[in-house]
Coordinates of C-alpha atoms in Angstrom, one line a residue:
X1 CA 31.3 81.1 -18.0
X2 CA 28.2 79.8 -16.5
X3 CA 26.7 79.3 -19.9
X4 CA 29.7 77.6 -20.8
X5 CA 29.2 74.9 -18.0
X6 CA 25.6 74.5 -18.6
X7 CA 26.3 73.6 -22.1
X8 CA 29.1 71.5 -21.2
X9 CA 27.1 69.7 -18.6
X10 CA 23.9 69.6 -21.1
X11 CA 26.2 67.8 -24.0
X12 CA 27.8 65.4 -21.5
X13 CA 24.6 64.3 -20.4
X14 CA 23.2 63.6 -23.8
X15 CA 25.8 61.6 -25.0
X16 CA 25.9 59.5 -22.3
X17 CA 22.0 59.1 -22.8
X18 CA 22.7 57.8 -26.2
X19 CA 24.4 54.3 -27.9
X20 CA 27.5 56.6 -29.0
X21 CA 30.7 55.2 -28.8
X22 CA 31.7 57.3 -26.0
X23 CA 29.4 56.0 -23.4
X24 CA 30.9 52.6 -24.4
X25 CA 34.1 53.9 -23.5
X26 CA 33.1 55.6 -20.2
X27 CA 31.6 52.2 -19.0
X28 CA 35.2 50.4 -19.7
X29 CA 37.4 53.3 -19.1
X30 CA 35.0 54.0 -16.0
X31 CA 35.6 50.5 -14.1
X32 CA 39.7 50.5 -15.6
X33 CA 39.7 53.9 -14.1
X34 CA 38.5 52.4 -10.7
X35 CA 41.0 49.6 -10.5
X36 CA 44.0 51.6 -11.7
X37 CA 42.9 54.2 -8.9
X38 CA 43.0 51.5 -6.2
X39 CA 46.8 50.4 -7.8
X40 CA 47.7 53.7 -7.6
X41 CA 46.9 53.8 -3.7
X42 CA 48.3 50.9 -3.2
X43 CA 51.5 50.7 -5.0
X44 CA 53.3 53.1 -2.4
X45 CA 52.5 50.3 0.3
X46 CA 54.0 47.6 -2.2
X47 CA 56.9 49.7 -2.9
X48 CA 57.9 49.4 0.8
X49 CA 56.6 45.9 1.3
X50 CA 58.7 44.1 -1.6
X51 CA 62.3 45.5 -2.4
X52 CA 63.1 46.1 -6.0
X53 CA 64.7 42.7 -6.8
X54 CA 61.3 41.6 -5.4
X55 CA 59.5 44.1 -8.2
X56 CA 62.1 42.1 -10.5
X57 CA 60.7 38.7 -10.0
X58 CA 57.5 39.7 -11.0
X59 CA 58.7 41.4 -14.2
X60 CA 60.2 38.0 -15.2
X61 CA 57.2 36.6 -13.9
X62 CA 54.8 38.4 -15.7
X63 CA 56.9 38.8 -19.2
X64 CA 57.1 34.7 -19.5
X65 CA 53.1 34.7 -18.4
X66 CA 52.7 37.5 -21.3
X67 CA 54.8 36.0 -23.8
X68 CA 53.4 32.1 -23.2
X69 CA 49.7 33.6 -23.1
X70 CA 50.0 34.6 -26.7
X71 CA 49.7 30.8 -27.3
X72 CA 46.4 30.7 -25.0
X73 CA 43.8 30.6 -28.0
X74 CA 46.6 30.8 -30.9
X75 CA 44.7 34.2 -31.1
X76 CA 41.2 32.7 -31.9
X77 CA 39.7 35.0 -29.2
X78 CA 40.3 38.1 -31.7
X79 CA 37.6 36.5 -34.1
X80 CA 35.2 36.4 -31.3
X81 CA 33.4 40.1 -32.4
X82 CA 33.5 39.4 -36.0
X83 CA 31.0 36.8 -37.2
X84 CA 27.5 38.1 -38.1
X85 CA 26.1 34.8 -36.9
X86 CA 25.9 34.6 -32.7
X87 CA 26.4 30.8 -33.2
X88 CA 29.3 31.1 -34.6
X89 CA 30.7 33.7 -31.7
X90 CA 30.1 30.2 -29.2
X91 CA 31.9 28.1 -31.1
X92 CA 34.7 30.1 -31.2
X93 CA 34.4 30.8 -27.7
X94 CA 35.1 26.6 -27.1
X95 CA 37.3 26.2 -29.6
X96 CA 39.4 29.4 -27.7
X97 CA 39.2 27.9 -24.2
X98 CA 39.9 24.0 -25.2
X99 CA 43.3 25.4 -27.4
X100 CA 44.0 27.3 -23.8
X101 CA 43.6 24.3 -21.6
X102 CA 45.8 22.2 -24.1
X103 CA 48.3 24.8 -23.7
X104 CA 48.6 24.7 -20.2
X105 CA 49.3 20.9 -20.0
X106 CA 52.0 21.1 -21.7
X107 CA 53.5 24.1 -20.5
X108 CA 53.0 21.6 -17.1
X109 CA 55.1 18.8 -19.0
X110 CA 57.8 21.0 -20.2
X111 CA 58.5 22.7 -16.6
X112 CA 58.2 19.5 -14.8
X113 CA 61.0 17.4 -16.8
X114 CA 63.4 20.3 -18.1
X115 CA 62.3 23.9 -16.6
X116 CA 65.3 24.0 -14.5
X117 CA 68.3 23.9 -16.5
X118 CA 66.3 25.3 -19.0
X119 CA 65.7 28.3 -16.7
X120 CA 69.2 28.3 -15.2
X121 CA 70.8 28.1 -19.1
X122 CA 69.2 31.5 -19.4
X123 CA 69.9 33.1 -16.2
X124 CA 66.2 33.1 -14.9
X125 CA 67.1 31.4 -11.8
X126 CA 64.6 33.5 -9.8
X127 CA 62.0 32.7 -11.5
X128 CA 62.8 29.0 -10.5
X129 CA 61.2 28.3 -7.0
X130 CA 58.0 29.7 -8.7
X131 CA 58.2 27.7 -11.8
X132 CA 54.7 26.0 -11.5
X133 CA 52.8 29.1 -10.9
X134 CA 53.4 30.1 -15.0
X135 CA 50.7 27.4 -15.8
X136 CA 48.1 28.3 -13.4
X137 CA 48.9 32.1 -14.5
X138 CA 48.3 31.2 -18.6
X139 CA 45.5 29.2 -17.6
X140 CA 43.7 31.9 -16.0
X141 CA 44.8 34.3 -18.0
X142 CA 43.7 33.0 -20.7
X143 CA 40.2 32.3 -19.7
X144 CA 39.3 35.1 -19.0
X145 CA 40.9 37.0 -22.3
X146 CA 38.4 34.7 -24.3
X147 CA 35.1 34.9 -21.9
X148 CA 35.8 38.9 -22.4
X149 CA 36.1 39.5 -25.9
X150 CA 32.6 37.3 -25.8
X151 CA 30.8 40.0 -23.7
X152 CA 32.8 42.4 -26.2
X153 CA 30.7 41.2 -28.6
X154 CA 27.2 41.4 -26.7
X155 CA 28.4 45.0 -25.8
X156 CA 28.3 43.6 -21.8
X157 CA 30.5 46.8 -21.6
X158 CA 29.6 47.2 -17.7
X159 CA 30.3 43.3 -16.6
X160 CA 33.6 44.0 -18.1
X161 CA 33.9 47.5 -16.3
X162 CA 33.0 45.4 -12.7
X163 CA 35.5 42.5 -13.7
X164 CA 38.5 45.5 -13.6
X165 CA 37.6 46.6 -10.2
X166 CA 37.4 43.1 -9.2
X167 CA 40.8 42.1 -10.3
X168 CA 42.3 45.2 -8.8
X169 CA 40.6 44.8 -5.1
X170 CA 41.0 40.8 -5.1
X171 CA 44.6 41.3 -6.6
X172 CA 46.1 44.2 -4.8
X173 CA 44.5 42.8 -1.4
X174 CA 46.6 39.2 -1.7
X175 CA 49.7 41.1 -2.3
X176 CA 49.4 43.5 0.8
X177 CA 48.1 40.3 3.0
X178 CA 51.4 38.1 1.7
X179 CA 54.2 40.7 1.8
X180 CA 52.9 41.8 5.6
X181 CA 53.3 37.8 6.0
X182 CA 56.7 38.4 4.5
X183 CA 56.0 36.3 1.3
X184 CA 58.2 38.0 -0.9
X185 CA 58.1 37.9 -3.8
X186 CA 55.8 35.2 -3.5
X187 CA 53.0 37.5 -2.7
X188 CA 53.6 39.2 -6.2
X189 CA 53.2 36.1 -8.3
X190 CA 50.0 35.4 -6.3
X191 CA 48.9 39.2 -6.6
X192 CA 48.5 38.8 -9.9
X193 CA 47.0 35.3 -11.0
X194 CA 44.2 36.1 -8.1
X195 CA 44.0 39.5 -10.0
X196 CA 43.0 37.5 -13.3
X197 CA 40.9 35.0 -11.5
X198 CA 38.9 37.9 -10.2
X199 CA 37.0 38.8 -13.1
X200 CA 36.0 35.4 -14.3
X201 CA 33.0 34.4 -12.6
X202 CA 31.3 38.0 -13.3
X203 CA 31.8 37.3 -17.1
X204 CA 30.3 34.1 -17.2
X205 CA 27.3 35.0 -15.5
X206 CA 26.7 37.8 -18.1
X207 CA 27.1 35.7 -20.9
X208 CA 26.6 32.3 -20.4
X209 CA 22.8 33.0 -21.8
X210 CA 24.7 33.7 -24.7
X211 CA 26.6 30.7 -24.9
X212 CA 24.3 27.9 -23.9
X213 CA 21.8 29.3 -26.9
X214 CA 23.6 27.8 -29.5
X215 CA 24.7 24.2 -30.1
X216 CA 29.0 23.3 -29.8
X217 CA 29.8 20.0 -31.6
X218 CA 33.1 18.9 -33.0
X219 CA 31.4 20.1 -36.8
X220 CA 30.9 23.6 -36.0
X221 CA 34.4 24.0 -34.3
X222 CA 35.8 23.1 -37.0
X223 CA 34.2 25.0 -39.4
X224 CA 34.7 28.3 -37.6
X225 CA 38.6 27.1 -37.3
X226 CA 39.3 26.8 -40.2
X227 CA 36.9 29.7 -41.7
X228 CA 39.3 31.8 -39.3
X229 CA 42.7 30.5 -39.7
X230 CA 44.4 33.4 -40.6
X231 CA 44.4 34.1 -36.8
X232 CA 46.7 31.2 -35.6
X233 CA 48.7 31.6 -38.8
X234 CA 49.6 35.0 -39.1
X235 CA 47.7 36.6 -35.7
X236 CA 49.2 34.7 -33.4
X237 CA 53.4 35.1 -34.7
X238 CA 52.8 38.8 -34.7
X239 CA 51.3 38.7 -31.3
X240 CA 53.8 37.0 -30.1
X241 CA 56.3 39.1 -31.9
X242 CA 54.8 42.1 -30.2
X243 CA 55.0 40.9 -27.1
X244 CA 58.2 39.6 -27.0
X245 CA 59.3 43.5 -28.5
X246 CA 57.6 45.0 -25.0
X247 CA 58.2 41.8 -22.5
X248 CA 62.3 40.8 -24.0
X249 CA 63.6 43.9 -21.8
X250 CA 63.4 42.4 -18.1
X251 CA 63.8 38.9 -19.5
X252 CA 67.3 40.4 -21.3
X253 CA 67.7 43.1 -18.4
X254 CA 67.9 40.2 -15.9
X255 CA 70.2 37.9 -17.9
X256 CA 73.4 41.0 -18.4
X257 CA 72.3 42.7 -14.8
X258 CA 70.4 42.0 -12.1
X259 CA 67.1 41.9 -10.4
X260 CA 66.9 45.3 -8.9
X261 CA 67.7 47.2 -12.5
X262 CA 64.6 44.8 -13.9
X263 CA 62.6 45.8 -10.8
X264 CA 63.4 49.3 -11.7
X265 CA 62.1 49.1 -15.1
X266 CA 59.5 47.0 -14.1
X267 CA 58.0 49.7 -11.6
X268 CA 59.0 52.5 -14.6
X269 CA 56.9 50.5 -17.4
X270 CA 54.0 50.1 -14.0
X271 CA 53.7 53.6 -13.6
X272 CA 53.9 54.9 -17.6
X273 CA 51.2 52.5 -18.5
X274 CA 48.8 53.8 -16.3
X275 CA 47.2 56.2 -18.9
X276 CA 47.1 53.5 -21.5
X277 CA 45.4 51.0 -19.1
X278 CA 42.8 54.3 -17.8
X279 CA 42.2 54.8 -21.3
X280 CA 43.9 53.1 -24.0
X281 CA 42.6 49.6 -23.6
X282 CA 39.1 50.8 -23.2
X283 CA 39.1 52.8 -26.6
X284 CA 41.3 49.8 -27.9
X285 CA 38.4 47.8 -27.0
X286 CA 35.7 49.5 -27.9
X287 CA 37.1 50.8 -31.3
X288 CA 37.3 47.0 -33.1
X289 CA 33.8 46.4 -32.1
X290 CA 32.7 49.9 -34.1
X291 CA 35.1 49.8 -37.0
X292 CA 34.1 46.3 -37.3
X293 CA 30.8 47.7 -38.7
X294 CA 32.5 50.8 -40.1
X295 CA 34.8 49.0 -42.3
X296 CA 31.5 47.4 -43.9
X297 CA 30.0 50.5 -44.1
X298 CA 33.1 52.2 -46.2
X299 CA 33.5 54.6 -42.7
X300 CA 36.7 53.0 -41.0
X301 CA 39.3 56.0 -42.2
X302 CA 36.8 58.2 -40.2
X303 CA 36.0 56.5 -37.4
X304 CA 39.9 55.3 -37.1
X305 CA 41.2 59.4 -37.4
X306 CA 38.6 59.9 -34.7
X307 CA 40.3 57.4 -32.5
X308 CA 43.7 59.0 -32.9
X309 CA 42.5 62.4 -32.5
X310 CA 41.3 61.2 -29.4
X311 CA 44.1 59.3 -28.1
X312 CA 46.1 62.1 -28.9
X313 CA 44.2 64.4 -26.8
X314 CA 43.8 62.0 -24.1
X315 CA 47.2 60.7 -23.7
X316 CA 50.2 63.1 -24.9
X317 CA 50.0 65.5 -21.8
X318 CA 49.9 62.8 -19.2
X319 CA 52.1 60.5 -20.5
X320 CA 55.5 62.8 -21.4
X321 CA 54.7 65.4 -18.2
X322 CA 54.8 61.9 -16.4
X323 CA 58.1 61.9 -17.7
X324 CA 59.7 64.6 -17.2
X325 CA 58.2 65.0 -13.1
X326 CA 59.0 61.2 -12.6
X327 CA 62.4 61.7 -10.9
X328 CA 61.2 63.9 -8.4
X329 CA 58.3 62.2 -8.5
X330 CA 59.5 58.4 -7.3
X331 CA 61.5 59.4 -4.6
X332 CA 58.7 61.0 -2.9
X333 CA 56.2 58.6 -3.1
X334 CA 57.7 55.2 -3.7
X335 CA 60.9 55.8 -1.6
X336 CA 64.6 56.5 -2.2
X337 CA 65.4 53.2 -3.2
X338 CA 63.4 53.9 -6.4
X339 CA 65.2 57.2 -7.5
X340 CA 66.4 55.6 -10.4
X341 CA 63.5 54.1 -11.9
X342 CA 62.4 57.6 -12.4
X343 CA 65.2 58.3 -14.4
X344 CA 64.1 55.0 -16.1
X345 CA 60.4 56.5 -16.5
X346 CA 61.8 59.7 -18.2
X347 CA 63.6 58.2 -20.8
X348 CA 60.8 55.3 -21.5
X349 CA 58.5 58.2 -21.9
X350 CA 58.7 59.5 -25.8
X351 CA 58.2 55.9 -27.3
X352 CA 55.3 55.2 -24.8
X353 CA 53.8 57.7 -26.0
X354 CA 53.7 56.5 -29.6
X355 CA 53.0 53.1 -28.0
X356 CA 49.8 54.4 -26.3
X357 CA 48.3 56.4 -29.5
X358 CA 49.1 53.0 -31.5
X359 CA 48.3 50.0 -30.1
X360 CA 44.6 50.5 -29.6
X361 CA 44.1 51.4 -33.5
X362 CA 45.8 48.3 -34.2
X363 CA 43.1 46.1 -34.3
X364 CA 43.1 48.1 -38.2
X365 CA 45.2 45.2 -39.3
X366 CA 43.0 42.4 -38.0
X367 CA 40.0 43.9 -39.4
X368 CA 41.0 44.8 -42.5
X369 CA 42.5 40.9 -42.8
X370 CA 46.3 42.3 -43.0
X371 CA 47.5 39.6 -40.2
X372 CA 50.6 39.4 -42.7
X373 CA 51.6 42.6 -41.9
X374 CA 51.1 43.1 -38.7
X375 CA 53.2 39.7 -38.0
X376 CA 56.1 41.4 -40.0
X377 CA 55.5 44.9 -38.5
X378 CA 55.8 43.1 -35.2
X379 CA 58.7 40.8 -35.7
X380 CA 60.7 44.2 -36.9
X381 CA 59.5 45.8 -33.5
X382 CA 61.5 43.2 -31.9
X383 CA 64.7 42.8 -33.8
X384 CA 64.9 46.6 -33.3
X385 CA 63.9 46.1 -29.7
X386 CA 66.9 43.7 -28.7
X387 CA 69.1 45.0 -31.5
X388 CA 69.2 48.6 -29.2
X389 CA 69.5 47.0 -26.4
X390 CA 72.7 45.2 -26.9
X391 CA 74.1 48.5 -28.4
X392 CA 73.3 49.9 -25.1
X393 CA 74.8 47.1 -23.2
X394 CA 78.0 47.7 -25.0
X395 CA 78.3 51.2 -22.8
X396 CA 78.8 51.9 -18.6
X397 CA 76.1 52.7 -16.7
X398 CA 72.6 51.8 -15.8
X399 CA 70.9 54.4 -17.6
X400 CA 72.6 54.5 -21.3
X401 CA 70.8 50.8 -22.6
X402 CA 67.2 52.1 -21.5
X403 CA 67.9 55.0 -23.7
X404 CA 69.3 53.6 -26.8
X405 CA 65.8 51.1 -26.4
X406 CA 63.3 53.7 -26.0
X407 CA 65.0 55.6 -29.6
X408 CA 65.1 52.6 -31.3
X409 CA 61.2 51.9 -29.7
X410 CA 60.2 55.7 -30.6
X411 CA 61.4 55.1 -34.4
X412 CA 59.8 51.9 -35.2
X413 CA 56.1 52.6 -33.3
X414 CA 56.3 55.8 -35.4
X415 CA 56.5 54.1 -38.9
X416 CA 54.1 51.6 -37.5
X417 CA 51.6 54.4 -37.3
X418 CA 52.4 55.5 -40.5
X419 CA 51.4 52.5 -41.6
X420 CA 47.9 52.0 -39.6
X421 CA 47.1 55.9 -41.1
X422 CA 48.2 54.6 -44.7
X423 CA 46.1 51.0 -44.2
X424 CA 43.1 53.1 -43.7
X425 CA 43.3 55.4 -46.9
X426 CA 43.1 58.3 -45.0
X427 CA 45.1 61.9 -45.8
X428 CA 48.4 61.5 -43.5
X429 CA 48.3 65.5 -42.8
X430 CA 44.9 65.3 -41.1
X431 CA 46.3 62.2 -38.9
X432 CA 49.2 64.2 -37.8
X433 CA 48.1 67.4 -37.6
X434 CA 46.5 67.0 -34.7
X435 CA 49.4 64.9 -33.0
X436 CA 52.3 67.7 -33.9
X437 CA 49.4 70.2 -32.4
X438 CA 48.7 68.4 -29.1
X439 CA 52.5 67.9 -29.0
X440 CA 53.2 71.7 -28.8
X441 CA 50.5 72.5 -26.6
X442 CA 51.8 69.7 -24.4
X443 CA 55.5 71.1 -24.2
X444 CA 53.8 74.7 -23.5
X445 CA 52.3 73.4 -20.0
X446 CA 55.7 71.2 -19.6
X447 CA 57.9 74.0 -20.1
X448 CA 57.4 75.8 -16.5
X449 CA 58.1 72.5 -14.9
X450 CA 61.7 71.8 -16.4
X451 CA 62.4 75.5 -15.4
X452 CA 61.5 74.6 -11.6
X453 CA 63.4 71.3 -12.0
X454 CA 66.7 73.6 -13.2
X455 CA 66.6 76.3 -10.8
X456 CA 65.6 74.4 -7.6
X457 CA 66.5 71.5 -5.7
X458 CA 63.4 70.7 -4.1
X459 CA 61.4 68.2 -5.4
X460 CA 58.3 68.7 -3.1
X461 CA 58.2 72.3 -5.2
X462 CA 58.3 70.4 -8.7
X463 CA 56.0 68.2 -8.1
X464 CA 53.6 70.4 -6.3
X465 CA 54.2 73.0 -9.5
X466 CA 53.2 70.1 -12.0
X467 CA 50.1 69.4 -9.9
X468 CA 48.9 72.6 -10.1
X469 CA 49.5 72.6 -14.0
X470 CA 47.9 69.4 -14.5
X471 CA 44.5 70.8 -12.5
X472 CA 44.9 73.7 -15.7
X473 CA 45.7 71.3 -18.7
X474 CA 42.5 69.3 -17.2
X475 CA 40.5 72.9 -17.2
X476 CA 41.3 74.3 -20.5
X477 CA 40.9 70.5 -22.2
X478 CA 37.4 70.9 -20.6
X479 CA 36.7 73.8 -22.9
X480 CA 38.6 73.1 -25.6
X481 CA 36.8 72.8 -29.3
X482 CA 38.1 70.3 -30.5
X483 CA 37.6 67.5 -27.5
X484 CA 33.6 67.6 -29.0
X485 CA 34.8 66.9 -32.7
X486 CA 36.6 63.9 -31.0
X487 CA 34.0 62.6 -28.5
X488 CA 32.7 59.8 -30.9
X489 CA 34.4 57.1 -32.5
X490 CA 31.4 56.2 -34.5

């Protein structure tokens, strides 16, 4: 055993020595890992600051902010990492934050002289007395999704890391302040644009060398935009297509119900997302900036099966144990008023799952110049997406629509990977080998807890079962094999 360690310890420490692809990943995953820690804390304290129909004004909040920021850059930040020439990178960077300023004005315009009946016509009237926060929110957001995928490029891997914990502190710290105040659900709203204005100064003073180096004029702009307009054409519809898949559910959920049911899927979606946001951004992130170079180096089926095999490892046992422990698990810790959202969280589990191993590999389609696709794949991700929702709608009860969504979710993110694995030109078996084998070792360690959840009553004894089985899932994954075959991405 001790040998064991030593070796353990020995390897870890030489990897993290080196320019591999997982130290990259430790220094993003690292600082997201610090901020989603500090959200976990403090999310308890929300849950009794703000009420659910509170939680529900940010979801409507934050799914117009998501689906509105997909028109921040028309999608001109993605090309940031991919030309060989730095000066290029800076132009794009302008061209990326001028397209995001425009945006915003006339998001301005179009709230001021017909955002409330068009708001009211679609049964968002909550969102209305904080209707002129969605342009300060895009504008923000979008900043700083451009002035990071410009230290992306420059590897600034750590200025990103200190941006996370920024956001969180600045973020989570505004909310607590306001709802104490009793700013609710004001203090949300703000929560979350301070959250994204957090990070932006750190960026700029790690790259600004970067950008100042090289000459922006109205001839180079326009040479990179149009040398990159597949992105606005074809990048930018799918985007937006994938987010409206993912943010149409509140938006939809609010319009047939009310806000408590969106606050309780809205607090579900919080708490399933926390593995993908640990980890899955971070490998997400770090993944197009090395199969980038794969792809020219005839490597990107490797380094992409690499990718899922770690994904896989990293994400199935959290994510559906989550799951199944979740309606035990919210009572407890958020309160009784959020009992159902962990019924919400259990059935929302299996497709973000899928979600979490496929989204980060998806930046296949943008490297391998199949924008096409991906704007199809996306826009069938949300047909399907409202399509089973209305068929859910059609039945009684509160719980019946979120399941017919997350089967009709499950189905189409697991062609979509299909897809990614057939894109690549890799062998299909090798890609989901190792996804059926992490599955089954997965429902091993989960069985014991559905047995406890059957037989007892007690939901202190569940979850206190599935903590102890989570501290030996993270013991045996430490000694596993196969976690050293999938500890670089390139």
């Amino acid at each position: 055993m001790k040998k064991k360690i030593f070796e353990a310890i020995k390897f870890l420490k030489g990897k993290l020595k080196s320019e591999s692809a997982i130290k990259s990943v430790s220094l993003l995953a690292g600082g997201t890992a610090i901020g989603q820690i500090i959200n976990i804390l403090v999310t308890p304290i929300l849950s009794r600051l703000y009420s659910p129909a509170d939680f529900g004004v940010l979801a409507i909040y934050s799914a117009l902010l998501s689906i509105l920021g997909c028109l921040s850059s028309f999608s001109y930040h993605l090309a940031i990492p991919l030309p060989e020439e730095d000066r290029e990178a800076s132009n794009l960077l302008f061209l990326s934050c001028m397209l995001n300023v425009l945006l915003v004005c006339v998001i301005f315009f179009v709230i001021y002289f017909v955002g409330n009946p068009l708001f009211l016509s679609l049964g968002w009237q909550v969102i209305i007395p904080y209707k002129y926060l969605l342009p300060v929110g895009v504008f923000f957001t979008g900043l700083y999704t451009s002035i990071s995928y410009f230290a992306l490029r420059y590897k600034a891997y750590g200025a990103i890391a200190q941006t996370n914990v920024a956001q969180k502190i600045c973020g989570v710290s505004a909310s607590i302040f306001m709802g104490r105040q009793g700013f609710a659900p004001s203090g949300l709203l703000w929560g979350q644009i301070i959250s994204m204005a957090g990070g932006i100064f750190t960026l700029i003073k790690h790259t600004r060398s970067h950008f100042f180096r090289h000459d922006i004029n109205k001839e180079s702009v326009t040479i990179v935009a149009k040398a990159y307009r597949n992105f606005p054409l074809f990048q930018t519809c799918g985007t937006m297509f994938n987010t409206l898949s993912v943010q149409i559910m509140p938006l939809l959920l609010v319009s047939f119900f009310s806000s408590n049911i969106t606050g309780w899927f809205a607090m579900s979606m919080r708490v399933l997302h926390l593995p993908a946001l640990f980890l899955g951004k971070s490998i997400g992130q770090v993944y197009y900036q090395k199969a980038s170079v794969a792809y020219r180096e005839g490597r990107l089926s490797n380094v992409t099966l690499r990718t899922l095999n770690a994904l896989t490892l990293l994400g199935t046992f959290p994510i559906l144990s989550l799951g199944v422990i979740a309606p035990d698990l919210f009572p407890l810790v958020f309160g009784d008023l959020w009992e159902p959202a962990g019924y919400y969280t259990l059935c929302l589990s299996p497709y973000l799952w899928l979600e979490f191993l496929a989204s980060p590999i998806s930046n296949t389609f943008l490297i391998l110049g199949k924008q096409r696709y991906l704007a199809f794949f996306q826009g069938i991700m949300l047909v399907t997406g409202v399509f089973s929702l209305y068929i859910g709608t059609l039945a009684e009860g509160i719980y019946f629509p979120i399941v017919i969504y997350s089967m009709g979710k499950f189905v189409i993110y697991f062609s979509y990977l299909v897809l990614i694995m057939k894109l690549v030109k890799g062998k299909i078996g090798d890609y989901l080998g190792g996804i059926i084998k992490e599955l089954f070792f997965t429902i091993l360690f989960i069985f014991p807890i559905i047995l406890v959840q059957f037989y007892s009553d007690s939901r202190l004894l569940s979850v206190g079962i599935w903590g102890i089985i989570c501290i030996l899932y993270l013991l045996l994954l430490f000694f596993r094999k196969d976690i050293k075959k999938s500890n670089r991405i390139a």
